[in-house]
CSV table of C-alpha atoms in Angstrom, one decimal:
chain,number,residue,atom,x,y,z
A,1,UNK,CA,-55.0,-20.4,-63.1
A,2,UNK,CA,-56.9,-21.9,-66.1
A,3,UNK,CA,-59.8,-24.2,-65.2
A,4,UNK,CA,-59.3,-27.9,-65.3
A,5,UNK,CA,-59.5,-29.2,-68.9
A,6,UNK,CA,-58.7,-25.8,-70.4
A,7,UNK,CA,-56.3,-25.7,-73.4
A,8,UNK,CA,-52.7,-24.5,-73.0
A,9,UNK,CA,-52.3,-21.0,-71.8
A,10,UNK,CA,-49.5,-18.7,-73.0
A,11,UNK,CA,-46.6,-18.3,-70.6
A,12,UNK,CA,-46.6,-14.5,-69.9
A,13,UNK,CA,-43.9,-14.6,-67.2
A,14,UNK,CA,-42.2,-17.3,-65.3
A,15,UNK,CA,-44.2,-16.8,-62.2
A,16,UNK,CA,-47.6,-15.6,-63.5
A,17,UNK,CA,-48.7,-18.6,-65.5
A,18,UNK,CA,-49.7,-21.8,-63.7
A,19,UNK,CA,-50.1,-25.2,-65.2
A,20,UNK,CA,-53.6,-26.6,-65.5
A,21,UNK,CA,-55.0,-28.3,-62.4
A,22,UNK,CA,-53.9,-31.9,-62.1
A,23,UNK,CA,-50.8,-31.4,-64.3
A,24,UNK,CA,-48.3,-31.1,-61.4
A,25,UNK,CA,-48.0,-34.8,-60.9
A,26,UNK,CA,-44.8,-36.7,-61.7
A,27,UNK,CA,-44.9,-38.0,-65.2
A,28,UNK,CA,-45.5,-41.7,-65.7
A,29,UNK,CA,-42.4,-43.8,-65.1
A,30,UNK,CA,-42.0,-44.6,-68.7
A,31,UNK,CA,-42.1,-40.9,-69.6
A,32,UNK,CA,-39.2,-40.0,-67.4
A,33,UNK,CA,-35.7,-40.7,-68.8
A,34,UNK,CA,-33.0,-42.0,-66.5
A,35,UNK,CA,-30.6,-39.5,-64.8
A,36,UNK,CA,-27.2,-39.1,-66.4
A,37,UNK,CA,-23.9,-38.7,-64.6
A,38,UNK,CA,-22.2,-35.5,-66.0
A,39,UNK,CA,-19.1,-35.9,-63.8
A,40,UNK,CA,-15.7,-37.2,-64.7
A,41,UNK,CA,-17.1,-40.5,-65.9
A,42,UNK,CA,-19.4,-38.9,-68.5
A,43,UNK,CA,-19.0,-40.1,-72.0
A,44,UNK,CA,-16.8,-37.9,-74.1
A,45,UNK,CA,-18.8,-38.7,-77.2
A,46,UNK,CA,-21.9,-36.9,-75.8
A,47,UNK,CA,-24.0,-40.1,-75.6
A,48,UNK,CA,-25.9,-41.4,-72.6
A,49,UNK,CA,-26.0,-45.0,-71.5
A,50,UNK,CA,-28.6,-47.0,-73.4
A,51,UNK,CA,-31.9,-47.7,-71.7
A,52,UNK,CA,-33.9,-51.0,-71.9
A,53,UNK,CA,-34.4,-52.2,-75.4
A,54,UNK,CA,-31.2,-50.6,-76.7
A,55,UNK,CA,-32.8,-47.3,-77.3
A,56,UNK,CA,-30.6,-44.2,-76.7
A,57,UNK,CA,-32.3,-41.8,-74.3
A,58,UNK,CA,-32.4,-38.2,-75.4
A,59,UNK,CA,-30.5,-36.1,-72.9
A,60,UNK,CA,-32.0,-32.7,-72.6
A,61,UNK,CA,-29.5,-30.7,-70.5
A,62,UNK,CA,-30.6,-27.2,-69.6
A,63,UNK,CA,-29.3,-24.3,-67.4
A,64,UNK,CA,-31.7,-22.1,-65.5
A,65,UNK,CA,-31.6,-18.4,-66.5
A,66,UNK,CA,-32.9,-17.0,-63.2
A,67,UNK,CA,-34.2,-17.9,-59.8
A,68,UNK,CA,-37.6,-19.4,-59.6
A,69,UNK,CA,-39.7,-20.2,-56.4
A,70,UNK,CA,-42.4,-22.8,-56.6
A,71,UNK,CA,-45.9,-22.0,-55.4
A,72,UNK,CA,-47.4,-25.5,-55.6
A,73,UNK,CA,-46.2,-28.9,-54.5
A,74,UNK,CA,-44.6,-30.9,-57.2
A,75,UNK,CA,-42.7,-27.8,-58.5
A,76,UNK,CA,-38.9,-27.5,-58.5
A,77,UNK,CA,-37.1,-24.6,-56.8
A,78,UNK,CA,-34.1,-23.5,-58.9
A,79,UNK,CA,-31.4,-20.8,-58.7
A,80,UNK,CA,-29.9,-19.0,-61.7
A,81,UNK,CA,-27.1,-21.3,-63.1
A,82,UNK,CA,-28.5,-24.6,-61.9
A,83,UNK,CA,-28.1,-27.5,-64.4
A,84,UNK,CA,-31.2,-29.5,-64.9
A,85,UNK,CA,-32.0,-32.6,-67.0
A,86,UNK,CA,-35.4,-32.2,-68.6
A,87,UNK,CA,-37.2,-35.5,-68.9
A,88,UNK,CA,-40.7,-34.5,-69.9
A,89,UNK,CA,-42.1,-31.6,-71.7
A,90,UNK,CA,-45.8,-30.7,-71.3
A,91,UNK,CA,-47.9,-28.7,-73.8
A,92,UNK,CA,-48.8,-26.0,-71.2
A,93,UNK,CA,-45.2,-24.5,-71.2
A,94,UNK,CA,-43.8,-26.5,-68.2
A,95,UNK,CA,-41.1,-29.1,-68.1
A,96,UNK,CA,-40.3,-31.9,-65.6
A,97,UNK,CA,-36.7,-31.8,-64.6
A,98,UNK,CA,-34.1,-33.1,-62.1
A,99,UNK,CA,-31.2,-31.1,-60.9
A,100,UNK,CA,-27.7,-32.2,-62.0
A,101,UNK,CA,-24.6,-32.2,-59.8
A,102,UNK,CA,-21.7,-31.5,-62.2
A,103,UNK,CA,-18.3,-33.2,-61.4
A,104,UNK,CA,-19.7,-35.0,-58.3
A,105,UNK,CA,-20.4,-31.8,-56.3
A,106,UNK,CA,-22.5,-32.4,-53.3
A,107,UNK,CA,-23.6,-28.9,-52.4
A,108,UNK,CA,-27.3,-29.6,-52.7
A,109,UNK,CA,-29.2,-32.9,-53.0
A,110,UNK,CA,-30.6,-33.9,-56.4
A,111,UNK,CA,-34.3,-32.8,-56.6
A,112,UNK,CA,-36.9,-33.0,-59.3
A,113,UNK,CA,-40.2,-31.4,-60.2
A,114,UNK,CA,-42.0,-29.0,-62.6
A,115,UNK,CA,-40.5,-25.7,-63.7
A,116,UNK,CA,-41.7,-23.2,-66.3
A,117,UNK,CA,-39.9,-23.7,-69.6
A,118,UNK,CA,-39.2,-20.0,-69.7
A,119,UNK,CA,-36.6,-20.3,-66.9
A,120,UNK,CA,-34.4,-22.9,-68.7
A,121,UNK,CA,-32.3,-22.9,-71.9
A,122,UNK,CA,-30.7,-25.8,-73.7
A,123,UNK,CA,-26.9,-26.2,-73.2
A,124,UNK,CA,-24.0,-28.5,-74.0
A,125,UNK,CA,-21.6,-29.4,-71.2
A,126,UNK,CA,-17.9,-29.0,-71.8
A,127,UNK,CA,-14.6,-29.4,-69.9
A,128,UNK,CA,-11.8,-26.8,-70.4
A,129,UNK,CA,-8.7,-28.6,-71.7
A,130,UNK,CA,-6.2,-25.7,-71.4
A,131,UNK,CA,-6.0,-22.5,-69.4
A,132,UNK,CA,-7.2,-19.4,-71.3
A,133,UNK,CA,-7.1,-15.8,-70.0
A,134,UNK,CA,-10.0,-13.4,-70.5
A,135,UNK,CA,-9.3,-11.0,-73.4
A,136,UNK,CA,-11.3,-8.0,-72.1
A,137,UNK,CA,-14.9,-7.4,-71.1
A,138,UNK,CA,-17.4,-10.0,-72.4
A,139,UNK,CA,-14.9,-12.8,-72.5
A,140,UNK,CA,-14.6,-15.6,-70.0
A,141,UNK,CA,-11.2,-16.5,-68.4
A,142,UNK,CA,-10.8,-20.3,-67.9
A,143,UNK,CA,-8.7,-22.8,-66.0
A,144,UNK,CA,-8.0,-26.3,-67.2
A,145,UNK,CA,-10.7,-28.6,-65.7
A,146,UNK,CA,-13.5,-26.0,-65.4
A,147,UNK,CA,-17.0,-27.2,-66.5
A,148,UNK,CA,-18.7,-24.9,-68.9
A,149,UNK,CA,-22.4,-24.9,-70.1
A,150,UNK,CA,-22.3,-23.7,-73.7
A,151,UNK,CA,-25.5,-22.1,-74.9
A,152,UNK,CA,-24.5,-20.3,-78.1
A,153,UNK,CA,-22.1,-20.7,-81.0
A,154,UNK,CA,-20.8,-17.9,-83.1
A,155,UNK,CA,-18.7,-17.9,-86.3
A,156,UNK,CA,-15.0,-18.2,-86.3
A,157,UNK,CA,-14.8,-20.7,-83.4
A,158,UNK,CA,-16.3,-18.7,-80.5
A,159,UNK,CA,-19.0,-19.9,-78.1
A,160,UNK,CA,-20.9,-18.3,-75.3
A,161,UNK,CA,-20.7,-20.2,-72.0
A,162,UNK,CA,-21.3,-20.2,-68.3
A,163,UNK,CA,-18.9,-21.6,-65.7
A,164,UNK,CA,-20.7,-24.3,-63.8
A,165,UNK,CA,-17.9,-25.7,-61.7
A,166,UNK,CA,-15.9,-24.7,-59.8
A,167,UNK,CA,-17.8,-21.6,-58.6
A,168,UNK,CA,-15.5,-18.6,-58.2
A,169,UNK,CA,-17.3,-15.6,-56.6
A,170,UNK,CA,-14.5,-13.2,-57.5
A,171,UNK,CA,-14.5,-13.7,-61.3
A,172,UNK,CA,-17.2,-13.5,-64.0
A,173,UNK,CA,-19.3,-16.6,-64.6
A,174,UNK,CA,-20.3,-16.2,-68.2
A,175,UNK,CA,-18.9,-14.8,-71.5
A,176,UNK,CA,-17.4,-15.6,-74.9
A,177,UNK,CA,-14.6,-18.1,-75.2
A,178,UNK,CA,-12.8,-20.0,-78.0
A,179,UNK,CA,-14.3,-23.3,-78.8
A,180,UNK,CA,-10.8,-24.8,-79.3
A,181,UNK,CA,-10.1,-24.8,-75.5
A,182,UNK,CA,-13.2,-27.1,-74.8
A,183,UNK,CA,-13.9,-30.8,-74.9
A,184,UNK,CA,-17.6,-31.5,-75.4
A,185,UNK,CA,-18.8,-33.9,-72.7
A,186,UNK,CA,-22.5,-33.9,-73.5
A,187,UNK,CA,-24.3,-32.2,-76.4
């Protein structure tokens, strides 16, 4: 752990680097953006509700890329595939985030805290508008209404996504799919 007051340290691995002492406090209230509902009532235009003063909050939706266990209070425990809303980014390679419950799922209570930036990647949230069968390995079969976190776009109308809801243990959770079967809820 770097001494208090030390400059930012490189993030070698998600569990090896620690934020500087005193950084694991919740950001000031004015630094935390409001939580956004990503369920059925989410705006189809990808915009969040305005905050005081008419300013549009910047929604920073991410998905966690692997499990991460906290080793200090103020940190957030996440599992691979958890949606998080990043509200504050610190210079030392950590982000302050809150978990997001897509589609009104109530499996786990919403929680917030610090996580290493290395465990999260930026995504757009989409809803599947028409069934689409997988076309071989590396593609993702979809059912109308599935929620998908899209992290990559390729040429010719294909995107890479991960099924967020509903969870189906017997089918793949990520792969390539045609963009034309998606409605973007939040970008």
